CSV table of C-alpha atoms in Angstrom, one decimal:
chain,number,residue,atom,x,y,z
A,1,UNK,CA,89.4,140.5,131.4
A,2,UNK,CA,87.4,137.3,130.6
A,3,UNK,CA,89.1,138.0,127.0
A,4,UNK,CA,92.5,137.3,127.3
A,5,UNK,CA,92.3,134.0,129.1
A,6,UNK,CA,89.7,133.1,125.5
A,7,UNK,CA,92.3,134.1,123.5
A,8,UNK,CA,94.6,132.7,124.8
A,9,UNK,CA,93.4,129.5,124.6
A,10,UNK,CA,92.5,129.7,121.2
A,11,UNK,CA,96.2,130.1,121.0
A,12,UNK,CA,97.4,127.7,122.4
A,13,UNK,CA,94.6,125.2,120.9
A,14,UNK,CA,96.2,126.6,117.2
A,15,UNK,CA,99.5,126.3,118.2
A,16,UNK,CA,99.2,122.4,119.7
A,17,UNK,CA,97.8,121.5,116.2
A,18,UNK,CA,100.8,122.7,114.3
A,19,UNK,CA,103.2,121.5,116.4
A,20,UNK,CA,101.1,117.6,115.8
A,21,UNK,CA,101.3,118.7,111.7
A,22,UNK,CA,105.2,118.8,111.9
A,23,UNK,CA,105.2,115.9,113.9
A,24,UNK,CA,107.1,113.2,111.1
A,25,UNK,CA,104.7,111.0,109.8
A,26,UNK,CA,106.1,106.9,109.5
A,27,UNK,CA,105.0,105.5,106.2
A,28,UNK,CA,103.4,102.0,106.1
A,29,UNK,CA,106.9,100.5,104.7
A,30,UNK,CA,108.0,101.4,108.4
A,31,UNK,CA,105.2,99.9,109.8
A,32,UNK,CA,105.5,96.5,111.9
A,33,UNK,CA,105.5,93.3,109.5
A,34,UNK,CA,102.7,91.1,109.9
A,35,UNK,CA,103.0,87.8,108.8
A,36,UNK,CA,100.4,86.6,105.7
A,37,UNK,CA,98.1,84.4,106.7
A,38,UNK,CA,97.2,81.4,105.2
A,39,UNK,CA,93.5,81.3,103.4
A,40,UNK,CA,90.9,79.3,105.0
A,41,UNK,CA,90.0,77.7,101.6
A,42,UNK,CA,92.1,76.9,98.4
A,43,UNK,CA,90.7,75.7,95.3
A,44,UNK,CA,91.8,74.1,92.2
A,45,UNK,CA,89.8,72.9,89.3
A,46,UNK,CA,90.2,70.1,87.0
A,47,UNK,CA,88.4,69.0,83.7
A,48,UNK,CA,87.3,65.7,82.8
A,49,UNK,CA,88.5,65.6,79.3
A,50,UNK,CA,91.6,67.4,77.3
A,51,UNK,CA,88.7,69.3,75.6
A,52,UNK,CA,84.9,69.2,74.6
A,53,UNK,CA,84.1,68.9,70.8
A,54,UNK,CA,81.3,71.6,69.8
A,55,UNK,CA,77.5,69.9,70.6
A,56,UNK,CA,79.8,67.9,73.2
A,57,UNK,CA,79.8,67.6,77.5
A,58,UNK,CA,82.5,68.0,80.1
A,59,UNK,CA,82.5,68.3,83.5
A,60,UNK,CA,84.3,70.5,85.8
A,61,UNK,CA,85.5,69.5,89.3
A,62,UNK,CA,86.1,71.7,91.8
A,63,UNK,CA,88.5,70.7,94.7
A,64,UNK,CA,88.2,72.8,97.8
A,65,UNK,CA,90.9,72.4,100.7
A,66,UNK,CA,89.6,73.4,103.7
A,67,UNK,CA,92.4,74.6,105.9
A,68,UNK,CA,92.2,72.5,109.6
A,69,UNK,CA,90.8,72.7,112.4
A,70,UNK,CA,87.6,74.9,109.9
A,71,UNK,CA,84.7,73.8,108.0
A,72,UNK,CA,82.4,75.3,105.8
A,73,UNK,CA,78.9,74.5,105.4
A,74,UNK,CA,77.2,72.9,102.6
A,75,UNK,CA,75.0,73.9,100.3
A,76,UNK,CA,72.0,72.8,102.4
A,77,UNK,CA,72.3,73.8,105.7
A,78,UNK,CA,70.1,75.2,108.5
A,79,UNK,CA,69.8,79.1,110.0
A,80,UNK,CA,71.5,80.7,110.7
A,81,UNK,CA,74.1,78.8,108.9
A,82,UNK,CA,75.6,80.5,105.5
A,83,UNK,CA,75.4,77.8,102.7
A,84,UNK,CA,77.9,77.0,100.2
A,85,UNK,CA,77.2,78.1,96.8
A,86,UNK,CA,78.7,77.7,93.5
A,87,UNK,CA,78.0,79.7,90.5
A,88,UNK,CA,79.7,80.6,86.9
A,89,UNK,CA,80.2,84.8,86.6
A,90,UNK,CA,81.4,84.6,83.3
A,91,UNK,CA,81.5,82.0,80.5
A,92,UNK,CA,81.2,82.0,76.6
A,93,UNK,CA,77.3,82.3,75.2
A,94,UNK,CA,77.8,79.0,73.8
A,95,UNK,CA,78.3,77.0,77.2
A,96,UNK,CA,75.2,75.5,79.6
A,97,UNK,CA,76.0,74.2,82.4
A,98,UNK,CA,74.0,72.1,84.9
A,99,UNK,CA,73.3,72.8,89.0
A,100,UNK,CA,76.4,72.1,91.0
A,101,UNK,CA,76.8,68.2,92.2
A,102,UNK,CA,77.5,68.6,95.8
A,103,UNK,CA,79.5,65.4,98.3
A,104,UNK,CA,77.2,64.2,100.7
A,105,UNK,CA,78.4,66.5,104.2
A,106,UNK,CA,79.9,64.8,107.4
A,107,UNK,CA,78.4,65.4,110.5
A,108,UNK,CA,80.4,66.9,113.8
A,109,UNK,CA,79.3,69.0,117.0
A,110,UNK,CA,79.6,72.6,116.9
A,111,UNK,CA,79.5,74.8,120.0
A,112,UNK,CA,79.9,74.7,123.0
A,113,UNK,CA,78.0,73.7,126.6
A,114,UNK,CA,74.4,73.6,126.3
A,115,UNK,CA,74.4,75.0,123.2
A,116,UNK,CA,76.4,72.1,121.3
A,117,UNK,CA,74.5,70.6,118.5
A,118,UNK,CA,75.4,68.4,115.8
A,119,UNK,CA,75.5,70.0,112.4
A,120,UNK,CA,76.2,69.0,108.7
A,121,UNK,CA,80.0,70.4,107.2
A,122,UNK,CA,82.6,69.8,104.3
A,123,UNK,CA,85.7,69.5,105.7
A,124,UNK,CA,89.4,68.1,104.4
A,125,UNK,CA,89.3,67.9,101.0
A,126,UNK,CA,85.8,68.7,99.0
A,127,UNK,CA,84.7,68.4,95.1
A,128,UNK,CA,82.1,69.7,93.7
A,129,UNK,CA,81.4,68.6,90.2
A,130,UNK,CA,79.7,70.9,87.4
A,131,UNK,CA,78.1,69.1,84.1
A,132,UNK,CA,78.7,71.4,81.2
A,133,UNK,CA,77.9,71.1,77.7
A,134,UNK,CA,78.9,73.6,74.6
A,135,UNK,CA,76.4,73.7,71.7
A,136,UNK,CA,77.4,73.1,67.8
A,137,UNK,CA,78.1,76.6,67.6
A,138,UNK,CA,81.3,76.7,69.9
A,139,UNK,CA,84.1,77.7,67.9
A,140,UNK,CA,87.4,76.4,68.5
A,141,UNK,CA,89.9,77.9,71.3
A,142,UNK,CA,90.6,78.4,74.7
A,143,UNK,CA,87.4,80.1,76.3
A,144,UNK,CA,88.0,81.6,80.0
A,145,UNK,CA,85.1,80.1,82.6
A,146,UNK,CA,85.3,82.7,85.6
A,147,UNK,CA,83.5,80.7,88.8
A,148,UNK,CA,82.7,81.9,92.1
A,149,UNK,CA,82.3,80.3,95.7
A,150,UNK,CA,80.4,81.6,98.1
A,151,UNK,CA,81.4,79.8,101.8
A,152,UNK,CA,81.2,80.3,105.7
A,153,UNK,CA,84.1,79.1,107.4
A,154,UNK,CA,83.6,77.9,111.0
A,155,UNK,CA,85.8,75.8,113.7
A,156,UNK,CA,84.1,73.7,116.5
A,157,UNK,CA,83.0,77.1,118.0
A,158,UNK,CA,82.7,80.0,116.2
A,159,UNK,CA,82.1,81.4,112.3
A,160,UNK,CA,84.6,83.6,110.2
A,161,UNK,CA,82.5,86.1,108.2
A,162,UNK,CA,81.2,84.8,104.6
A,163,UNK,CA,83.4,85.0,101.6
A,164,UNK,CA,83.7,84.1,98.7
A,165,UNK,CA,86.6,83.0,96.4
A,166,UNK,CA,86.7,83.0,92.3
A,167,UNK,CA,88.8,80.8,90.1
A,168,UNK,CA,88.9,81.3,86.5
A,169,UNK,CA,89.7,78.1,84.5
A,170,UNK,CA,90.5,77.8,80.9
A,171,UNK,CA,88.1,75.4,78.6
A,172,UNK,CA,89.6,74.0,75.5
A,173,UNK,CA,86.7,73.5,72.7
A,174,UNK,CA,88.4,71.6,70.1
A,175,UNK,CA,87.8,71.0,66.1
A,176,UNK,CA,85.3,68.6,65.6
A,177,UNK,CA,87.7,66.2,64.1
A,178,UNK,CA,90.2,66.4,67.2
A,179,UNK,CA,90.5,63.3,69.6
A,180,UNK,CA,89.6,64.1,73.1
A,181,UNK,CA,90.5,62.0,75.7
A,182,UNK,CA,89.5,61.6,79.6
A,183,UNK,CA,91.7,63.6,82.0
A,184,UNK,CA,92.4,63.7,85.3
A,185,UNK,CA,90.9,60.1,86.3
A,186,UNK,CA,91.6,60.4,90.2
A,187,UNK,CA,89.1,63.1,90.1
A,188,UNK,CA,86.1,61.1,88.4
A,189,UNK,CA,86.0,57.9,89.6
C-alpha cells in the first residue's frame, strides 16, 4: 500500500517538470529596457607635440572626468582606500616612459556621523601627465600606446567597487627631418 502513494508522487514530481519545460521561454529582446548608465569616469588623452622625432620626448596627458557627486582616490591614499594607478599595457619596444605626474588631491569629508573624516580625492576634471621618450631606433609611423587606469570611485558616503578603464592612443614618430610642433597648449601650461 505505502507504494502507490511513492509512485505516485514520483509522478506527479515528473509530470510538474514537463509541464515547466513547455512553459514559453521570453528571450532577453523581450526583456524590460534598462536605461544605460552613464560611466563614473571618462578619459581622453592628449599629446604635447604633433609627433616625437626618433631619440626625441613627448608627454602624454591624461584627462579624467569624474562624473559628480563621485571621486576617486589618488595615487597616494590611506587603507583601506583603493589608489589610482596608471600604467602602459602595451607600447612599441622602442618607447620609455617615466612614473606618472600626478595633481596635487583636494581634500573633502567622507562618511558619515562619527565616522566622518577628511580624506584626500580627485574630483571634476583630473590630468595626469606621462613623460615619454622614443630612442634613435623608432621608425617612422603611427605606433598604438594601450594605457590602463586603475580607480575607486566613491561619493561623500560610500565606494563603487574598483575598476579600471583602458584608452589606447595613437603616437606619431615622425622622420627625423619633419617639423614637430607643440600641441594642445591648454593642456601644458
Amino acid at each position: 500500500m505505502r507504494r502507490v502513494p511513492l509512485i505516485l508522487a514520483i509522478s506527479c514530481a515528473v509530470l510538474a517538470v514537463v509541464a515547466l519545460v513547455q512553459l514559453p521561454i521570453h528571450s532577453s529582446a523581450q526583456a524590460p529596457a534598462f536605461p544605460a548608465r552613464e560611466p563614473v569616469v571618462k578619459a581622453a588623452a592628449f599629446w604635447s607635440a604633433t609627433g616625437v622625432k626618433p631619440g626625441g620626448e613627448i608627454t602624454l596627458a591624461l584627462a579624467l572626468d569624474i562624473r559628480k557627486p563621485y571621486h576617486i582616490n589618488p595615487n597616494k591614499t590611506k587603507e583601506p582606500f583603493i589608489p589610482t594607478t596608471v600604467e602602459i599595457l602595451e607600447a612599441p619596444n622602442e618607447l620609455r616612459s617615466s612614473t606618472p605626474i600626478f595633481p596635487e588631491p583636494e581634500t573633502i569629508d567622507f562618511g558619515a556621523g562619527a565616522a566622518k573624516e577628511r580624506i584626500s580625492v580627485f574630483t571634476g576634471r583630473t590630468v595626469f601627465y606621462m613623460p615619454m621618450a622614443v630612442t634613435e631606433a623608432a621608425k617612422p609611423g603611427e605606433h598604438e600606446v594601450k594605457i590602463k587606469v586603475g580607480y575607486q570611485a566613491c561619493d561623500d558616503k560610500q565606494c563603487l567597487f574598483p575598476t579600471d578603464l583602458t584608452e589606447t592612443v595613437k603616437l606619431a614618430v615622425v622622420d627625423p627631418s619633419a617639423k614637430v610642433e607643440k600641441a594642445n597648449a591648454e593642456m601644458f601650461q
